[in-house]
Tab-separated table of C-alpha atoms in Angstrom:
chain	number	residue	atom	x	y	z
S	13	MET	CA	21.966	-22.094	27.125
S	14	ASN	CA	18.897	-18.925	27.123
S	15	ILE	CA	18.595	-18.396	22.686
S	16	LEU	CA	17.125	-15.737	21.038
S	17	ILE	CA	15.469	-16.523	17.970
S	18	THR	CA	14.661	-13.602	15.374
S	19	GLY	CA	12.380	-14.133	12.507
S	20	CYS	CA	10.722	-17.452	13.514
S	21	ASN	CA	8.222	-17.222	10.971
S	22	GLY	CA	10.357	-16.746	8.281
S	23	GLN	CA	11.557	-20.099	6.031
S	24	LEU	CA	15.117	-20.484	8.246
S	25	GLY	CA	13.420	-19.316	11.798
S	26	ASN	CA	11.244	-22.376	11.274
S	27	GLU	CA	13.586	-24.691	10.444
S	28	MET	CA	15.586	-23.671	13.402
S	29	GLN	CA	12.163	-24.366	15.479
S	30	ARG	CA	12.117	-27.730	13.628
S	31	LEU	CA	15.624	-28.915	14.956
S	32	GLU	CA	15.489	-27.431	17.866
S	33	LEU	CA	13.702	-30.487	19.225
S	34	LEU	CA	17.161	-32.227	18.629
S	35	HIS	CA	18.855	-29.856	21.022
S	36	PRO	CA	16.538	-30.093	23.908
S	37	GLU	CA	19.345	-29.362	26.780
S	38	HIS	CA	18.863	-25.683	25.429
S	39	THR	CA	15.829	-23.198	25.940
S	40	TYR	CA	14.713	-21.101	23.019
S	41	PHE	CA	12.841	-17.675	22.426
S	42	ASN	CA	10.860	-18.255	18.864
S	43	THR	CA	10.544	-14.384	18.189
S	44	ASP	CA	8.849	-12.267	15.147
S	45	VAL	CA	7.474	-9.299	15.076
S	46	GLN	CA	4.677	-9.503	17.240
S	47	GLU	CA	6.883	-10.845	20.294
S	48	LEU	CA	9.762	-8.549	19.942
S	49	ASP	CA	10.298	-5.548	17.671
S	50	ILE	CA	14.321	-6.100	16.708
S	51	THR	CA	13.940	-2.128	15.896
S	52	ASP	CA	13.111	-1.080	19.164
S	53	ARG	CA	16.823	-0.968	20.987
S	54	ASP	CA	15.300	-0.608	24.323
S	55	ALA	CA	13.269	-3.587	23.519
S	56	ILE	CA	15.754	-5.852	22.781
S	57	ARG	CA	17.813	-5.067	25.828
S	58	ARG	CA	14.921	-5.696	27.864
S	59	PHE	CA	13.886	-8.398	26.512
S	60	VAL	CA	17.638	-9.924	26.850
S	61	ASP	CA	17.935	-9.089	30.044
S	62	GLU	CA	15.108	-10.279	31.466
S	63	HIS	CA	15.532	-14.180	29.812
S	64	ALA	CA	19.210	-14.049	30.610
S	65	ILE	CA	19.659	-14.823	27.155
S	66	ASP	CA	23.409	-16.302	26.347
S	67	GLY	CA	22.928	-16.084	22.457
S	68	ILE	CA	21.241	-14.792	19.630
S	69	VAL	CA	20.422	-16.395	16.074
S	70	ASN	CA	19.081	-13.310	14.058
S	71	CYS	CA	17.338	-14.852	11.366
S	72	ALA	CA	14.938	-11.986	10.634
S	73	ALA	CA	15.479	-9.422	7.830
S	74	TYR	CA	13.931	-7.369	5.417
S	75	THR	CA	14.148	-9.553	2.369
S	76	ALA	CA	12.106	-8.248	-0.686
S	77	VAL	CA	14.595	-7.460	-2.734
S	78	ASP	CA	13.038	-5.214	-5.437
S	79	LYS	CA	10.461	-3.477	-2.940
S	80	ALA	CA	14.141	-2.553	-0.935
S	81	GLU	CA	14.715	-0.331	-3.969
S	82	GLU	CA	11.643	1.919	-2.500
S	83	ASN	CA	11.633	1.086	0.664
S	84	ILE	CA	14.608	2.088	2.067
S	85	GLU	CA	13.897	3.170	4.921
S	86	LEU	CA	12.057	-0.039	6.495
S	87	ALA	CA	15.067	-2.143	4.825
S	88	THR	CA	17.956	-0.420	6.364
S	89	ALA	CA	16.202	-0.781	10.247
S	90	LEU	CA	15.406	-4.205	10.110
S	91	ASN	CA	18.680	-4.860	7.719
S	92	SER	CA	21.160	-2.416	9.400
S	93	ASP	CA	19.949	-1.308	12.270
S	94	ALA	CA	18.180	-4.316	13.831
S	95	PRO	CA	21.599	-6.225	14.079
S	96	GLY	CA	23.607	-3.674	15.876
S	97	TYR	CA	21.152	-3.482	18.159
S	98	LEU	CA	20.825	-7.200	19.342
S	99	ALA	CA	24.264	-7.643	18.851
S	100	GLU	CA	24.871	-4.646	21.371
S	101	ALA	CA	22.570	-6.121	23.644
S	102	ALA	CA	23.979	-9.705	23.278
S	103	ASP	CA	27.809	-8.474	23.979
S	104	SER	CA	26.207	-6.968	27.361
S	105	ARG	CA	25.913	-9.680	28.793
S	106	ASN	CA	29.223	-11.282	27.081
S	107	GLY	CA	27.124	-13.751	24.733
S	108	TRP	CA	27.568	-14.785	21.176
S	109	MET	CA	25.041	-13.770	18.119
S	110	ILE	CA	24.950	-15.438	14.772
S	111	GLN	CA	23.690	-12.904	11.910
S	112	ILE	CA	22.556	-14.203	8.670
S	113	SER	CA	23.820	-12.089	5.156
S	114	THR	CA	23.972	-12.784	1.444
S	115	ASP	CA	25.476	-12.992	-1.829
S	116	TYR	CA	24.112	-9.715	-2.611
S	117	VAL	CA	27.196	-8.154	-0.919
S	118	PHE	CA	29.113	-9.233	-3.987
S	119	ASP	CA	28.582	-7.653	-7.453
S	120	GLY	CA	28.362	-10.954	-8.982
S	121	THR	CA	31.509	-10.347	-11.671
S	122	ASN	CA	33.804	-13.251	-10.261
S	123	HIS	CA	34.728	-16.538	-12.812
S	124	ARG	CA	35.936	-18.005	-9.605
S	125	PRO	CA	33.773	-18.212	-5.967
S	126	TYR	CA	34.167	-16.154	-3.403
S	127	GLU	CA	36.002	-16.111	-0.490
S	128	GLU	CA	34.788	-14.207	2.656
S	129	THR	CA	37.747	-12.205	2.074
S	130	ASP	CA	36.914	-10.930	-1.302
S	131	GLU	CA	35.945	-7.314	-1.474
S	132	VAL	CA	32.286	-6.520	-0.969
S	133	CYS	CA	30.591	-4.332	-3.396
S	134	PRO	CA	26.714	-4.325	-3.579
S	135	ASN	CA	24.836	-2.553	-6.636
S	136	SER	CA	21.095	-2.882	-4.760
S	137	VAL	CA	19.596	-1.388	-1.588
S	138	TYR	CA	19.244	-4.732	-0.290
S	139	GLY	CA	23.066	-5.916	-0.419
S	140	SER	CA	23.625	-2.232	1.020
S	141	THR	CA	21.687	-2.754	3.948
S	142	LYS	CA	22.560	-6.365	4.338
S	143	LEU	CA	26.655	-5.148	4.207
S	144	LYS	CA	26.338	-2.706	6.978
S	145	GLY	CA	24.347	-4.837	9.216
S	146	GLU	CA	27.407	-7.478	8.888
S	147	PHE	CA	29.697	-4.191	10.000
S	148	ASN	CA	27.255	-3.419	12.838
S	149	THR	CA	26.795	-6.902	14.245
S	150	MET	CA	30.786	-6.993	13.917
S	151	ASN	CA	31.679	-3.951	15.897
S	152	ASN	CA	29.191	-4.019	18.293
S	153	CYS	CA	29.655	-8.244	19.944
S	154	ARG	CA	33.476	-9.146	20.434
S	155	GLN	CA	31.605	-13.213	19.660
S	156	ALA	CA	30.035	-12.149	16.510
S	157	MET	CA	29.795	-14.852	13.324
S	158	ILE	CA	28.356	-13.602	10.062
S	159	ILE	CA	27.134	-16.234	7.757
S	160	ARG	CA	26.835	-15.439	4.030
S	161	THR	CA	24.109	-17.862	2.183
S	162	ALA	CA	23.180	-17.595	-1.262
S	163	TRP	CA	19.359	-18.688	-3.168
S	164	LEU	CA	17.130	-19.766	-0.305
S	165	TYR	CA	14.324	-22.119	-0.493
S	166	SER	CA	12.691	-24.284	2.086
S	167	THR	CA	9.112	-26.194	2.724
S	168	PHE	CA	8.213	-23.222	4.575
S	169	GLY	CA	7.191	-19.803	2.862
S	170	ASN	CA	6.923	-18.475	-0.195
S	171	ASN	CA	10.300	-18.749	-2.512
S	172	PHE	CA	11.777	-20.195	-5.911
S	173	VAL	CA	11.051	-23.643	-5.741
S	174	LYS	CA	7.483	-23.486	-4.172
S	175	THR	CA	6.508	-20.938	-6.700
S	176	MET	CA	7.937	-22.925	-10.201
S	177	ILE	CA	6.347	-26.053	-8.960
S	178	ARG	CA	3.053	-24.022	-8.643
S	179	LEU	CA	3.820	-21.964	-12.165
S	180	GLY	CA	4.660	-25.600	-13.832
S	181	LYS	CA	1.245	-27.041	-13.056
S	182	GLU	CA	-0.355	-24.020	-13.740
S	183	LYS	CA	1.430	-22.697	-17.455
S	184	PRO	CA	2.135	-24.253	-20.509
S	185	GLU	CA	5.121	-22.649	-20.906
S	186	LEU	CA	7.825	-20.593	-18.696
S	187	GLY	CA	10.966	-17.983	-19.514
S	188	VAL	CA	13.835	-18.752	-16.704
S	189	ILE	CA	16.656	-16.667	-16.251
S	190	PHE	CA	19.826	-18.934	-17.773
S	191	ASP	CA	22.699	-16.369	-17.120
S	192	GLN	CA	22.599	-15.808	-13.661
S	193	VAL	CA	24.199	-18.628	-11.675
S	194	GLY	CA	24.991	-19.241	-8.091
S	195	THR	CA	24.428	-22.398	-5.433
S	196	PRO	CA	20.665	-22.859	-4.354
S	197	THR	CA	20.657	-23.374	-0.330
S	198	TYR	CA	17.964	-25.685	1.379
S	199	ALA	CA	16.848	-23.617	5.341
S	200	ARG	CA	17.380	-26.840	6.767
S	201	ASP	CA	20.975	-27.407	5.770
S	202	LEU	CA	21.791	-24.159	6.886
S	203	ALA	CA	19.862	-24.713	9.903
S	204	GLN	CA	21.906	-27.428	11.045
S	205	VAL	CA	25.314	-25.392	10.429
S	206	ILE	CA	24.070	-22.926	12.747
S	207	PHE	CA	23.126	-25.805	15.189
S	208	THR	CA	26.856	-27.223	14.784
S	209	ALA	CA	28.289	-23.831	15.403
S	210	ILE	CA	26.496	-23.440	18.601
S	211	GLU	CA	27.108	-26.981	19.931
S	212	LYS	CA	31.009	-26.941	19.146
S	213	GLY	CA	31.235	-22.919	19.898
S	214	VAL	CA	30.759	-19.791	17.650
S	215	LYS	CA	34.035	-18.729	16.155
S	216	PRO	CA	34.129	-15.251	15.355
S	217	GLY	CA	34.311	-13.986	11.827
S	218	ILE	CA	32.551	-14.250	8.380
S	219	TYR	CA	31.577	-17.774	6.898
S	220	HIS	CA	30.275	-18.523	3.419
S	221	PHE	CA	26.884	-21.252	3.403
S	222	SER	CA	25.308	-22.518	0.358
S	223	ASN	CA	24.587	-26.079	-0.906
S	224	GLU	CA	28.165	-28.092	-2.963
S	225	GLY	CA	27.863	-27.470	-6.818
S	226	VAL	CA	27.031	-25.034	-9.359
S	227	ILE	CA	23.960	-24.147	-11.030
S	228	SER	CA	21.971	-21.586	-12.940
S	229	TRP	CA	18.146	-20.385	-12.390
S	230	PHE	CA	17.126	-22.137	-15.732
S	231	ASP	CA	18.912	-25.503	-15.103
S	232	PHE	CA	17.390	-24.861	-11.537
S	233	THR	CA	13.787	-24.868	-12.441
S	234	LYS	CA	14.403	-28.094	-15.437
S	235	ALA	CA	15.733	-30.279	-11.816
S	236	ILE	CA	12.605	-28.826	-9.761
S	237	HIS	CA	9.949	-29.801	-12.260
S	238	ARG	CA	12.102	-33.151	-12.839
S	239	ILE	CA	12.122	-34.016	-9.462
S	240	ALA	CA	8.190	-33.175	-8.682
S	241	GLY	CA	6.832	-34.799	-11.812
S	242	ILE	CA	5.874	-31.741	-13.734
S	243	LYS	CA	6.000	-32.547	-17.482
S	244	THR	CA	3.733	-30.651	-18.936
S	245	CYS	CA	5.312	-27.518	-18.551
S	246	LYS	CA	8.118	-25.959	-21.611
S	247	VAL	CA	11.164	-23.987	-19.684
S	248	ARG	CA	12.908	-21.434	-21.738
S	249	PRO	CA	15.985	-19.618	-21.080
S	250	LEU	CA	15.674	-16.124	-20.624
S	251	HIS	CA	18.508	-13.499	-21.119
S	252	THR	CA	18.704	-10.669	-17.540
S	253	SER	CA	18.135	-8.105	-20.123
S	254	GLU	CA	14.599	-9.777	-21.142
S	255	TYR	CA	13.327	-9.807	-17.517
S	256	PRO	CA	14.296	-6.548	-16.120
S	257	THR	CA	13.842	-6.149	-12.176
S	258	PRO	CA	14.128	-2.984	-9.941
S	259	ALA	CA	17.082	-4.640	-8.142
S	260	LYS	CA	19.881	-5.659	-9.893
S	261	ARG	CA	20.815	-8.919	-9.552
S	262	PRO	CA	24.494	-10.829	-9.437
S	263	HIS	CA	25.215	-12.740	-12.251
S	264	TYR	CA	27.772	-14.742	-10.406
S	265	SER	CA	26.813	-15.847	-7.098
S	266	VAL	CA	28.859	-18.949	-6.219
S	267	LEU	CA	30.581	-18.926	-2.511
S	268	ASP	CA	33.649	-20.822	-1.219
S	269	LYS	CA	32.744	-23.133	2.119
S	270	THR	CA	35.985	-23.902	2.880
S	271	LYS	CA	36.401	-21.584	5.545
S	272	VAL	CA	33.153	-23.286	7.491
S	273	LYS	CA	33.769	-26.955	6.198
S	274	GLU	CA	37.108	-26.573	8.032
S	275	THR	CA	36.469	-24.898	10.829
S	276	TYR	CA	33.301	-26.998	11.700
S	277	GLY	CA	34.448	-30.278	10.507
S	278	ILE	CA	31.274	-30.842	8.536
S	279	GLU	CA	30.729	-32.028	4.673
S	280	ILE	CA	27.842	-30.055	2.944
S	281	PRO	CA	24.850	-32.076	0.865
S	282	TYR	CA	24.812	-31.441	-3.176
S	283	TRP	CA	22.353	-29.117	-4.237
S	284	GLU	CA	20.040	-31.898	-6.134
S	285	ASP	CA	20.303	-34.081	-2.924
S	286	SER	CA	18.349	-31.325	-0.792
S	287	LEU	CA	16.213	-30.314	-3.325
S	288	ARG	CA	15.349	-33.741	-3.454
S	289	GLU	CA	14.360	-33.957	-0.261
S	290	CYS	CA	12.612	-30.750	0.433
S	291	ILE	CA	10.026	-31.491	-2.799
S	292	GLU	CA	9.631	-34.895	-1.043
S	293	GLN	CA	8.428	-33.507	2.304
S	294	LEU	CA	6.354	-30.807	0.234
């Protein structure tokens, strides 16, 4: 197959490129904004036709959650409109599309893991624009797969794990939120699931994926420091109210992964095992 990967310079896009080496039977077109502006509908259609694209994995997004509250136009263009354009182009060639979405489509008030069928209720610009991107993808491509994920990190780019390691080495004390819980996701594990879906066949619908287990940001930081061997930084718990942000964060972001596990016959690694693997890579 000829596969278009967007957002190739991001965390997930970089992990996809590493795994492409294990799947040399396909031809990959790794793009970022320099190679393809995904907010340009005509440019997408030309690219997809010229390269006879069979499938699209959209790893690109506007992910600056707080800045999105002000940059609504850009967040909408990248998170809502672009997925629809990509989906149209894929469908025009009877192709498939995998769109990456987020736990932010929920308001975070659940007390049990979110299932794909639970009511969506975003309470931020980021969440709202990503939800519209889901709708646009599903409405414009008959073979569309949505994968919602949460708390993404990797060895690439800027993310929570790398920030906590850096701050842990620089500062004697850190305050970290303890009343928001969820599950971290190692981007490489997510990339592997995407490749599993490609190899076994994209089955349309919405799926949830993160690593296994549940943890708070505070406990996650403690684990990061323990695994990274950082012993000089004291980590203290903060209430969300003590650390106000422009965008409201979900207090509960645990995703139920039963559907993706049963559909594709996969086992999902425990969050600490994947975290250890990432830190060893770093």
